[in-house]
mmCIF file of N, CA and C in Angstrom:
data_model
loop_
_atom_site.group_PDB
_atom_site.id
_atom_site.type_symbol
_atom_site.label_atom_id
_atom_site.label_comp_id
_atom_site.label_asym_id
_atom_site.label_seq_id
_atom_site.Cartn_x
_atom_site.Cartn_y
_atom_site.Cartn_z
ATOM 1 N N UNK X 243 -3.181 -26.343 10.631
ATOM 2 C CA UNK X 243 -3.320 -24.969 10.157
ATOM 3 C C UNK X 243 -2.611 -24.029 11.122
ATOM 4 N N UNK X 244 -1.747 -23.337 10.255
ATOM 5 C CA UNK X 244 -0.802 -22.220 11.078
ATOM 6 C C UNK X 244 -1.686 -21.101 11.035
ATOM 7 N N UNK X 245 -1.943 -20.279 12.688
ATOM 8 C CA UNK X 245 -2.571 -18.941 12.339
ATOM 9 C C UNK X 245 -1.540 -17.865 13.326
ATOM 10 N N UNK X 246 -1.726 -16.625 12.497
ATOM 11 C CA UNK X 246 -0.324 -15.558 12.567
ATOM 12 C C UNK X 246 -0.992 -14.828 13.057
ATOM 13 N N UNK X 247 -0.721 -14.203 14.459
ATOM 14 C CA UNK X 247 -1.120 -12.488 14.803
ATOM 15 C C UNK X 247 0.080 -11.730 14.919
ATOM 16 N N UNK X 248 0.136 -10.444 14.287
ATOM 17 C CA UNK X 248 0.519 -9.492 14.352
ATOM 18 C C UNK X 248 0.681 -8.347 15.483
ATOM 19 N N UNK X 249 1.818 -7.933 15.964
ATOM 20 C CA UNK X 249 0.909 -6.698 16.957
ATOM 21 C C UNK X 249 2.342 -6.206 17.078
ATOM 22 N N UNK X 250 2.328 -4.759 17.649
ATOM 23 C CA UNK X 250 3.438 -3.599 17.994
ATOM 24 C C UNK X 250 3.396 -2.603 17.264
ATOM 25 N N UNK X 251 2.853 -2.518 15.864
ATOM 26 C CA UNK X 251 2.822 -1.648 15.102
ATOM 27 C C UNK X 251 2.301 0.016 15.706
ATOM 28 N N UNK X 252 2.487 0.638 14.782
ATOM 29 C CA UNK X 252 1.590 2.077 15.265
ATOM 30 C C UNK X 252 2.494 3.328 14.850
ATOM 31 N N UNK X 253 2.468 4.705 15.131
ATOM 32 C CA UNK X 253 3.282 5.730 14.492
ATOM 33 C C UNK X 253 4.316 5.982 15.005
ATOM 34 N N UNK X 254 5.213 6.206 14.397
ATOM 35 C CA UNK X 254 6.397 6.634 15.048
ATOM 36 C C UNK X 254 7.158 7.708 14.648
ATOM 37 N N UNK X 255 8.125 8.826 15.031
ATOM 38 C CA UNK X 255 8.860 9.938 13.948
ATOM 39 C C UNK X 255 10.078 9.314 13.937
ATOM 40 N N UNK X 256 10.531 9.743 12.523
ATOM 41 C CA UNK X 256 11.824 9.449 11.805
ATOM 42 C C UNK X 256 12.954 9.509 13.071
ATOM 43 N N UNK X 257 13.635 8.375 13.278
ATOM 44 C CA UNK X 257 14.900 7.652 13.772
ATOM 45 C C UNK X 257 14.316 7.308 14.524
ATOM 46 N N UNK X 258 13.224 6.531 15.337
ATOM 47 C CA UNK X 258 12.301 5.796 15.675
ATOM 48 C C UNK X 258 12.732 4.545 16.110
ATOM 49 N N UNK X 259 11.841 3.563 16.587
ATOM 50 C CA UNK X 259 11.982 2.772 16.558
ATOM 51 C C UNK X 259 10.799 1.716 17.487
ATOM 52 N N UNK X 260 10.463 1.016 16.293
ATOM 53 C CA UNK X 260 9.668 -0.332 17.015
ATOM 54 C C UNK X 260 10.009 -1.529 16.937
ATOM 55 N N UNK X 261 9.245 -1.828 17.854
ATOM 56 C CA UNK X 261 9.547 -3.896 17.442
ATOM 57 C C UNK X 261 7.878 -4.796 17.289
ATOM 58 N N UNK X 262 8.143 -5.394 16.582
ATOM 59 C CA UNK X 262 7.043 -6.008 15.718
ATOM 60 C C UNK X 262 7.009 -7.349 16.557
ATOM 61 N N UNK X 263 6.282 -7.988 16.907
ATOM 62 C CA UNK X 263 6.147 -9.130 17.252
ATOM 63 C C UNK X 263 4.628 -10.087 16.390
ATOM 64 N N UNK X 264 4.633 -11.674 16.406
ATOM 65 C CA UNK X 264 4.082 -12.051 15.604
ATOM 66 C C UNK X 264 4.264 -13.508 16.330
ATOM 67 N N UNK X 265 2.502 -13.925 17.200
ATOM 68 C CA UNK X 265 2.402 -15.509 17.617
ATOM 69 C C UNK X 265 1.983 -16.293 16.850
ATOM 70 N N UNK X 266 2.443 -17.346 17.097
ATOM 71 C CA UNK X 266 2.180 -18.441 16.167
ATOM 72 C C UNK X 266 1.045 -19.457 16.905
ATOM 73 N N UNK X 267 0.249 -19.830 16.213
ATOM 74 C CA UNK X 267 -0.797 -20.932 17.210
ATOM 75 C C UNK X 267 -0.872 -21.857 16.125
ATOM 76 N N UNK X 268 -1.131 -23.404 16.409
ATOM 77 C CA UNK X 268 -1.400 -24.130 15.444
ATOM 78 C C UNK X 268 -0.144 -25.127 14.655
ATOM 79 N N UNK X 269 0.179 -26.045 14.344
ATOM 80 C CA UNK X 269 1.528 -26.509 13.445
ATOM 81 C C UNK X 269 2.183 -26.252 14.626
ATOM 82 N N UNK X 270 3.738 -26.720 13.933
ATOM 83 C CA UNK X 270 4.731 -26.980 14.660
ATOM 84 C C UNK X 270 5.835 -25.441 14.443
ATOM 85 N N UNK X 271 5.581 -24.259 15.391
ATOM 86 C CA UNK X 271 6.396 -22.987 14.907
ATOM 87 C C UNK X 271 7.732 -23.563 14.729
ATOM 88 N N UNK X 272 8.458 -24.425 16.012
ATOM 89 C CA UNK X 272 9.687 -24.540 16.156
ATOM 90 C C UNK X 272 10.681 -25.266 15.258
ATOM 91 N N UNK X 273 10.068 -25.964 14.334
ATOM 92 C CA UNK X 273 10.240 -26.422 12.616
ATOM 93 C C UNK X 273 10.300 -25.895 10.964
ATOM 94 N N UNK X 274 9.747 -24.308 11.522
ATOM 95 C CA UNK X 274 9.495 -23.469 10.398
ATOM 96 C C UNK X 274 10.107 -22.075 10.336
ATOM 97 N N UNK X 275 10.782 -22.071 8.748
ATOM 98 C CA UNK X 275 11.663 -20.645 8.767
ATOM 99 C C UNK X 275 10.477 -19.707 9.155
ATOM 100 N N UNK X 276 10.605 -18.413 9.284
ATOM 101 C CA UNK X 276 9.494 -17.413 9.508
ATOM 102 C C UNK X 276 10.302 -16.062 8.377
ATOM 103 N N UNK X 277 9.707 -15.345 8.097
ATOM 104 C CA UNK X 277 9.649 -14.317 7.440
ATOM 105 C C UNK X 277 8.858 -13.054 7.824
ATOM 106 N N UNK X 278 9.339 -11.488 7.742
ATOM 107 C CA UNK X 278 8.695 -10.259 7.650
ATOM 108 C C UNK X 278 8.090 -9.718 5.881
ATOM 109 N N UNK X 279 7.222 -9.772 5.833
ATOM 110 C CA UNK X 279 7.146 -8.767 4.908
ATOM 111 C C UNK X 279 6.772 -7.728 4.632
ATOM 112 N N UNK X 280 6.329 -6.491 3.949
ATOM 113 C CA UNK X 280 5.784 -5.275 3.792
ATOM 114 C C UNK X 280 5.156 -4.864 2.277
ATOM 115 N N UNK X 281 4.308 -3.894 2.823
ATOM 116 C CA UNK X 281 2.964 -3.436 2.011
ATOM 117 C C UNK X 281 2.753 -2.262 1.936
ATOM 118 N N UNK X 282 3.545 -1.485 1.420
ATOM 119 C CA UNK X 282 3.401 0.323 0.986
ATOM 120 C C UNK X 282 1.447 0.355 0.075
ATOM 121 N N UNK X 283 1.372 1.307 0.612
ATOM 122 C CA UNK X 283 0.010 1.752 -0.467
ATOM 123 C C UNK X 283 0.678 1.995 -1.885
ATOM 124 N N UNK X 284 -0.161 1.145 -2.849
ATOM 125 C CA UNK X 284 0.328 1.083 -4.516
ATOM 126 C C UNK X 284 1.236 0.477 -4.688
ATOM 127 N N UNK X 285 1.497 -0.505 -4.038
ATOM 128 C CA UNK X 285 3.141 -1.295 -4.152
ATOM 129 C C UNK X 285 2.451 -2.776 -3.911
ATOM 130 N N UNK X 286 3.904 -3.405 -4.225
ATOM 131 C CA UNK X 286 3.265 -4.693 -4.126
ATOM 132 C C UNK X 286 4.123 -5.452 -3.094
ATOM 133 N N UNK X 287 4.039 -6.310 -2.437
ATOM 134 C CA UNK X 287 4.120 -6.800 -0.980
ATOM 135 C C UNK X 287 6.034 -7.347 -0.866
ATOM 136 N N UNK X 288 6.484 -6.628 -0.212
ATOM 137 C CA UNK X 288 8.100 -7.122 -0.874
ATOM 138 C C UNK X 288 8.518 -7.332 0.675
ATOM 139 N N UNK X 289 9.986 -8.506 0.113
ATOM 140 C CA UNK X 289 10.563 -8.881 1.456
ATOM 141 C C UNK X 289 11.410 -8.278 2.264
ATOM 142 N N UNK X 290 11.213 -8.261 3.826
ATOM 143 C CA UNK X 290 12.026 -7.511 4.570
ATOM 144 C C UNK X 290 12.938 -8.255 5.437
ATOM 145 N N UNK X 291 12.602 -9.565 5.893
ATOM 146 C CA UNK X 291 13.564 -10.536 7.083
ATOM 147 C C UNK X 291 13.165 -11.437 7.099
ATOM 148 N N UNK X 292 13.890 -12.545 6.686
ATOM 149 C CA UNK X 292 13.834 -13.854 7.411
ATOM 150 C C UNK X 292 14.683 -14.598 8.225
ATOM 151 N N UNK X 293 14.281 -15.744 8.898
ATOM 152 C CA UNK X 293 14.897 -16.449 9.561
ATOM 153 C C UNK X 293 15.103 -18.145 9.471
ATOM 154 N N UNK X 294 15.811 -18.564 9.701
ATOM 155 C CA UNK X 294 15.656 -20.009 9.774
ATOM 156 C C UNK X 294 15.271 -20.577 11.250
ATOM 157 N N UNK X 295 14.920 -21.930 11.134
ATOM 158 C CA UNK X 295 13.713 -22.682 12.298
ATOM 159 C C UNK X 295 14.974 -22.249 13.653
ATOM 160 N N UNK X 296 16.102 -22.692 13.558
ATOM 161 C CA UNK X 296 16.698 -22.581 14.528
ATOM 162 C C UNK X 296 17.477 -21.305 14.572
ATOM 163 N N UNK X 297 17.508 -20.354 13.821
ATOM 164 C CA UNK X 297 17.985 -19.060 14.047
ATOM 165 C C UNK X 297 19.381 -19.017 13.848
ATOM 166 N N UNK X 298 19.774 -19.993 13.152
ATOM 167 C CA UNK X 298 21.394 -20.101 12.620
ATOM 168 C C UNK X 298 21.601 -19.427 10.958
ATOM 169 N N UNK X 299 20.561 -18.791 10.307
ATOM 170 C CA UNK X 299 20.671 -17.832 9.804
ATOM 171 C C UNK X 299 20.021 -17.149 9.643
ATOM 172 N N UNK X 300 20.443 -15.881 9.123
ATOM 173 C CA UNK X 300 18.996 -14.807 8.717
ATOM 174 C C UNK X 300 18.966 -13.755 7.500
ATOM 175 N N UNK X 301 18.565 -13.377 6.989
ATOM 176 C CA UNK X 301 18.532 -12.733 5.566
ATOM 177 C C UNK X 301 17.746 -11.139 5.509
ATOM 178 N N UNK X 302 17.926 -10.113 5.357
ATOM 179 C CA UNK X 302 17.705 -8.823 4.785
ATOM 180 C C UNK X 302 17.133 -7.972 4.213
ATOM 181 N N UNK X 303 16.694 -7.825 3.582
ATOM 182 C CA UNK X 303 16.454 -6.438 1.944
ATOM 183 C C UNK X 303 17.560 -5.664 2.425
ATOM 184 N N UNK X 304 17.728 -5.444 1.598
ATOM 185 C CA UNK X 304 18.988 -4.357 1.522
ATOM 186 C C UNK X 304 18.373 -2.909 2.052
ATOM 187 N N UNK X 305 17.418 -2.996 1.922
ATOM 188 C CA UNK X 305 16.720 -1.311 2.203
ATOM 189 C C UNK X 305 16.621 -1.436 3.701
ATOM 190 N N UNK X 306 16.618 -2.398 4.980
ATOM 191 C CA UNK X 306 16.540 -2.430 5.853
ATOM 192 C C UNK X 306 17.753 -2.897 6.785
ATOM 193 N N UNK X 307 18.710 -3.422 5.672
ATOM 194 C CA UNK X 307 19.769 -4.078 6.078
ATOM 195 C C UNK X 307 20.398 -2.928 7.260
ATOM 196 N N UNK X 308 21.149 -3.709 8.759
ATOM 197 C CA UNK X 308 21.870 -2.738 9.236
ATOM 198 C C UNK X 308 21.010 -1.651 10.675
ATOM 199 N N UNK X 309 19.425 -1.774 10.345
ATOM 200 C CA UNK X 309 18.885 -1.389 10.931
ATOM 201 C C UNK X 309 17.267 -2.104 11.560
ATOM 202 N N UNK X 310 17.312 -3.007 10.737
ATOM 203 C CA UNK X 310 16.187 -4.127 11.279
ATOM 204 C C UNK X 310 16.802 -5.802 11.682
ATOM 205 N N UNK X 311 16.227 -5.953 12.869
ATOM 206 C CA UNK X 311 16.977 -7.469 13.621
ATOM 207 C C UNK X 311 16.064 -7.859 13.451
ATOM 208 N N UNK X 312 15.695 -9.445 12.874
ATOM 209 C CA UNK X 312 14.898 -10.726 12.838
ATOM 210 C C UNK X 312 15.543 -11.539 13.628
ATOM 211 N N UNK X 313 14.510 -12.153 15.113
ATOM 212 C CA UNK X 313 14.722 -13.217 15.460
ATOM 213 C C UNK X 313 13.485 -13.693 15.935
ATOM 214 N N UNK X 314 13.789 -14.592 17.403
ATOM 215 C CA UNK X 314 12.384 -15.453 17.464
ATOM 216 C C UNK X 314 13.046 -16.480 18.793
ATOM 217 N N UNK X 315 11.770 -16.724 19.230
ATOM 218 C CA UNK X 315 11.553 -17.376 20.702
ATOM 219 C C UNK X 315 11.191 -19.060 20.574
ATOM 220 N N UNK X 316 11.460 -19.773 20.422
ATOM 221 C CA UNK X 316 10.668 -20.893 19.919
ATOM 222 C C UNK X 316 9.484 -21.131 21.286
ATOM 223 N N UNK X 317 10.937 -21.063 22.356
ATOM 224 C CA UNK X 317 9.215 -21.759 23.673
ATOM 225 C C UNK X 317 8.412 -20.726 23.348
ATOM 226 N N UNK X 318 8.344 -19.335 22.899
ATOM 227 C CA UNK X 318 6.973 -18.639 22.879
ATOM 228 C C UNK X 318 5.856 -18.873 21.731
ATOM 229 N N UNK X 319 6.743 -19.762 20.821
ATOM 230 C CA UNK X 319 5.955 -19.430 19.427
ATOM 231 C C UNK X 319 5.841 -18.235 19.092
ATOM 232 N N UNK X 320 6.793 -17.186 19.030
ATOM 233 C CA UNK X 320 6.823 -16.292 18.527
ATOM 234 C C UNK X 320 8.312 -15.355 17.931
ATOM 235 N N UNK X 321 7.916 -14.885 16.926
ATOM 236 C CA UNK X 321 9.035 -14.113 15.599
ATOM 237 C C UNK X 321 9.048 -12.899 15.909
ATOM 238 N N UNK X 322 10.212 -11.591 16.332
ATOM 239 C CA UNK X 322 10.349 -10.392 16.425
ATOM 240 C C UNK X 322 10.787 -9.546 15.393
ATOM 241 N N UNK X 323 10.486 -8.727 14.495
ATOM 242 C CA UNK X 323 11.155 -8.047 14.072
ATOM 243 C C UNK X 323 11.368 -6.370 14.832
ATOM 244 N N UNK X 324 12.883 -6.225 15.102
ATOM 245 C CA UNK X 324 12.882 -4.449 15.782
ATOM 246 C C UNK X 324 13.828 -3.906 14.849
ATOM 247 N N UNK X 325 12.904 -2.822 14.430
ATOM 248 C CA UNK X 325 13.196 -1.888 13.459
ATOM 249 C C UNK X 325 13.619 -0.742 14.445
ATOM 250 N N UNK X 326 15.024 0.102 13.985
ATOM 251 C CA UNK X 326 15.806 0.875 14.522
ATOM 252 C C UNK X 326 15.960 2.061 13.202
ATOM 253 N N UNK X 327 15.828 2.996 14.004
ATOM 254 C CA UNK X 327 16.301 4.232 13.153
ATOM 255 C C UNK X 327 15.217 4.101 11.724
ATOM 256 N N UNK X 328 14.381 4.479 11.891
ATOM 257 C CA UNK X 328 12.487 4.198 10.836
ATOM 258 C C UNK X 328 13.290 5.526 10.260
ATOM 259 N N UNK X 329 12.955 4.885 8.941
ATOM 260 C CA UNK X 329 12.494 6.034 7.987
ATOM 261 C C UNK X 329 11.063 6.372 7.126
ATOM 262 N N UNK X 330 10.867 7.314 6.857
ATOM 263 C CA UNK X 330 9.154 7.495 6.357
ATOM 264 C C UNK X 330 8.846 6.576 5.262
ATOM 265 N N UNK X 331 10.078 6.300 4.382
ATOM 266 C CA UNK X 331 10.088 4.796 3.215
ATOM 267 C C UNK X 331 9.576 3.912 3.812
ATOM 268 N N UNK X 332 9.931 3.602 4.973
ATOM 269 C CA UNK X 332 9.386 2.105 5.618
ATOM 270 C C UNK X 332 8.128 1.871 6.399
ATOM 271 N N UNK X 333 7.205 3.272 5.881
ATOM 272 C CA UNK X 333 5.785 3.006 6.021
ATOM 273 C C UNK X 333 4.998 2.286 5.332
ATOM 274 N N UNK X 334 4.283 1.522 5.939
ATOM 275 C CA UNK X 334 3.586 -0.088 5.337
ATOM 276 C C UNK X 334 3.578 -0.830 6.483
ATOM 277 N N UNK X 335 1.946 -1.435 5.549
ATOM 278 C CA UNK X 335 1.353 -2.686 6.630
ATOM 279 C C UNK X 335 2.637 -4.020 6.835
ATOM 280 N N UNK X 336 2.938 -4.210 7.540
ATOM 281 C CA UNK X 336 4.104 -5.800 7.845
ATOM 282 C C UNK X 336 2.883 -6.433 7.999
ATOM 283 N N UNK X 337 3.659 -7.655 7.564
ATOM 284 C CA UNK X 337 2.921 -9.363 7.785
ATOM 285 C C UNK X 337 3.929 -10.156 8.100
ATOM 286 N N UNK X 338 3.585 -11.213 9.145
ATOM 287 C CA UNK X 338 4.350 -12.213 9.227
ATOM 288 C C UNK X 338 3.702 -13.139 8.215
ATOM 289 N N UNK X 339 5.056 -13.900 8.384
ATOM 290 C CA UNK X 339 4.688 -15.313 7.088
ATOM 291 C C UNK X 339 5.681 -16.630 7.843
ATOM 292 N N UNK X 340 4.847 -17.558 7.454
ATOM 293 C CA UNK X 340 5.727 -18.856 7.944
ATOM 294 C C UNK X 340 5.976 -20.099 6.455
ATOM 295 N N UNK X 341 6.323 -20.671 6.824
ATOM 296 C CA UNK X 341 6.646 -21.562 5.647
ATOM 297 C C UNK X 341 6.296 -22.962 6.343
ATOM 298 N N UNK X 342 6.481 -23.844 4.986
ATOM 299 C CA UNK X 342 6.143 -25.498 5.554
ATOM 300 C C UNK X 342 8.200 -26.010 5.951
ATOM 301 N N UNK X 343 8.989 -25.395 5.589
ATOM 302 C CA UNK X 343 9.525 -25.515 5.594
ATOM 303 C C UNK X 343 10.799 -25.092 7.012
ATOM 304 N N UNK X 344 12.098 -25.742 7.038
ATOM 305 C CA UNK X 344 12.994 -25.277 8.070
ATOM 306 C C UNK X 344 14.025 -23.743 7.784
ATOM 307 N N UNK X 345 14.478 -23.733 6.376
ATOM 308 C CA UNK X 345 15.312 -22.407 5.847
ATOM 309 C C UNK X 345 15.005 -21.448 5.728
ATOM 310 N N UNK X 346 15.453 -20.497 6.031
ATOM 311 C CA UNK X 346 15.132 -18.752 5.129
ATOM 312 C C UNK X 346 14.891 -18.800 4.084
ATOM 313 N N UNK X 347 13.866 -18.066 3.442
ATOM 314 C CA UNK X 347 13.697 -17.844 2.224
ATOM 315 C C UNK X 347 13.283 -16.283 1.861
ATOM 316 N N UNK X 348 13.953 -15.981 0.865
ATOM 317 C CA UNK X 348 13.550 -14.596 0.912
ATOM 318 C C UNK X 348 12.028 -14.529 -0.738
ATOM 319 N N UNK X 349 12.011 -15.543 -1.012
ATOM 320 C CA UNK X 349 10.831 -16.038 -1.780
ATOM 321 C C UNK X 349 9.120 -16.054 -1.285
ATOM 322 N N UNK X 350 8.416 -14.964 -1.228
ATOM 323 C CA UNK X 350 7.113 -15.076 -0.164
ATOM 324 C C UNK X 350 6.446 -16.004 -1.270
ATOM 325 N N UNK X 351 6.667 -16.535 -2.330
ATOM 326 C CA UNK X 351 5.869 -17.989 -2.691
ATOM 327 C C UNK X 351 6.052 -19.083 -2.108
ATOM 328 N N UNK X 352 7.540 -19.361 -1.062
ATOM 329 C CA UNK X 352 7.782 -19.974 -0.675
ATOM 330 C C UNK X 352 6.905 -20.446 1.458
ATOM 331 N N UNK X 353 5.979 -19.346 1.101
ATOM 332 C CA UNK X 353 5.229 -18.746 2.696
ATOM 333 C C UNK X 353 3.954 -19.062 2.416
ATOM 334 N N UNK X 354 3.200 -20.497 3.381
ATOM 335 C CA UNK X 354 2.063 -20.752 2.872
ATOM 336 C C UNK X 354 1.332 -20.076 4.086
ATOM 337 N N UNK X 355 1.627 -19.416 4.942
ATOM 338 C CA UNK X 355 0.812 -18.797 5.824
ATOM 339 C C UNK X 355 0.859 -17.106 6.427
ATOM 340 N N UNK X 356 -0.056 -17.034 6.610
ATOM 341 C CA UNK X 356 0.207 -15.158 6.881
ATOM 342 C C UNK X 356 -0.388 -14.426 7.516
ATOM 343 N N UNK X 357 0.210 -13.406 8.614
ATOM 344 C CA UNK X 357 -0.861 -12.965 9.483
ATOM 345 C C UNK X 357 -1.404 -11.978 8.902
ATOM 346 N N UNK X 358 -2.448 -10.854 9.550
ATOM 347 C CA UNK X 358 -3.580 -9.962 9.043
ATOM 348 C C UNK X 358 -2.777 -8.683 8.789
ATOM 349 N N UNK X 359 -1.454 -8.201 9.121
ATOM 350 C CA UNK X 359 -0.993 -7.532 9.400
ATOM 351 C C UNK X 359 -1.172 -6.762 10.112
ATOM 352 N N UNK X 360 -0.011 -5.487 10.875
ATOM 353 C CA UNK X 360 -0.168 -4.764 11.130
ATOM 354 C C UNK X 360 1.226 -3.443 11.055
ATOM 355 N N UNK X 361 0.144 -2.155 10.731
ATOM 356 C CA UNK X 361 0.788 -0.907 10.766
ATOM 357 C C UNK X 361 1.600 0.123 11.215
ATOM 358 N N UNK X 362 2.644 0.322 10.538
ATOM 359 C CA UNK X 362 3.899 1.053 10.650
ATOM 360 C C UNK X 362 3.563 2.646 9.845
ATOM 361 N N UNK X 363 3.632 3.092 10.735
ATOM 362 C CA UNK X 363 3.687 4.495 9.839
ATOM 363 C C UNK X 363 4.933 5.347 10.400
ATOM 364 N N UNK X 364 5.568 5.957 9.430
ATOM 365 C CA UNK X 364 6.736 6.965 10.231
ATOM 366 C C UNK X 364 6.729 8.258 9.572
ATOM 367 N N UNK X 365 6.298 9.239 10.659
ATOM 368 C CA UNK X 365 6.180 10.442 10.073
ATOM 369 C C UNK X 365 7.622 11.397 9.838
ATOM 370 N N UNK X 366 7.641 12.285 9.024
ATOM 371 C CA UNK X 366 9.097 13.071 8.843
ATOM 372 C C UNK X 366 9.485 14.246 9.791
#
């Protein structure tokens, strides 16, 4: 059993910038793509970054493209996402997600595990 914590989140003003971090305990991290996702209030949970096990590729949303980096530490067991230049759109709870798997996927059916999240807010 893979378990995900979350942490870095918190407020920030527009052109901002945080970095998200997310440990892994449990399973094998250094075998598994990892993924960001996000959670606007009234929305439904959509993808923001993934990565593959060894970090030889990585994948987007277009709404973040350009200004959010996905990577990851393997000796730490742990996945970064740093978000640059926040806009108030990109307020929402993030979750990490891991997969059973080694590839990126930008598919969160493809993510059998997930942390509790945590909160991004960016004021205008």
């Amino acid at each position: 059993q893979v378990q995900l914590v979350e942490s870095g989140g918190g407020l920030v003003q527009a052109g901002g910038s945080l970095r998200l971090s997310c440990a892994a305990s449990g399973g094998t991290f250094s075998s598994r793509a990892m993924g960001w996702f996000r959670q606007a209030p009234g929305k439904e949970r959509e993808f923001v970054a993934t990565i593959d096990w060894n970090s030889s590729r990585s994948y987007y949303a277009d709404s973040v493209k350009g200004r959010f980096t996905i990577s990851r530490d393997n000796a730490k067991n742990t996945v970064y996402l740093q978000m640059n230049s926040l806009k108030p759109e990109d307020t929402a709870v993030y979750y990490c997600a891991a997969t059973e798997g080694r590839w990126a996927s930008l598919d969160r059916r493809l993510y059998d595990y997930w942390g509790q999240g945590t909160q991004v807010a960016v004021s205008s």
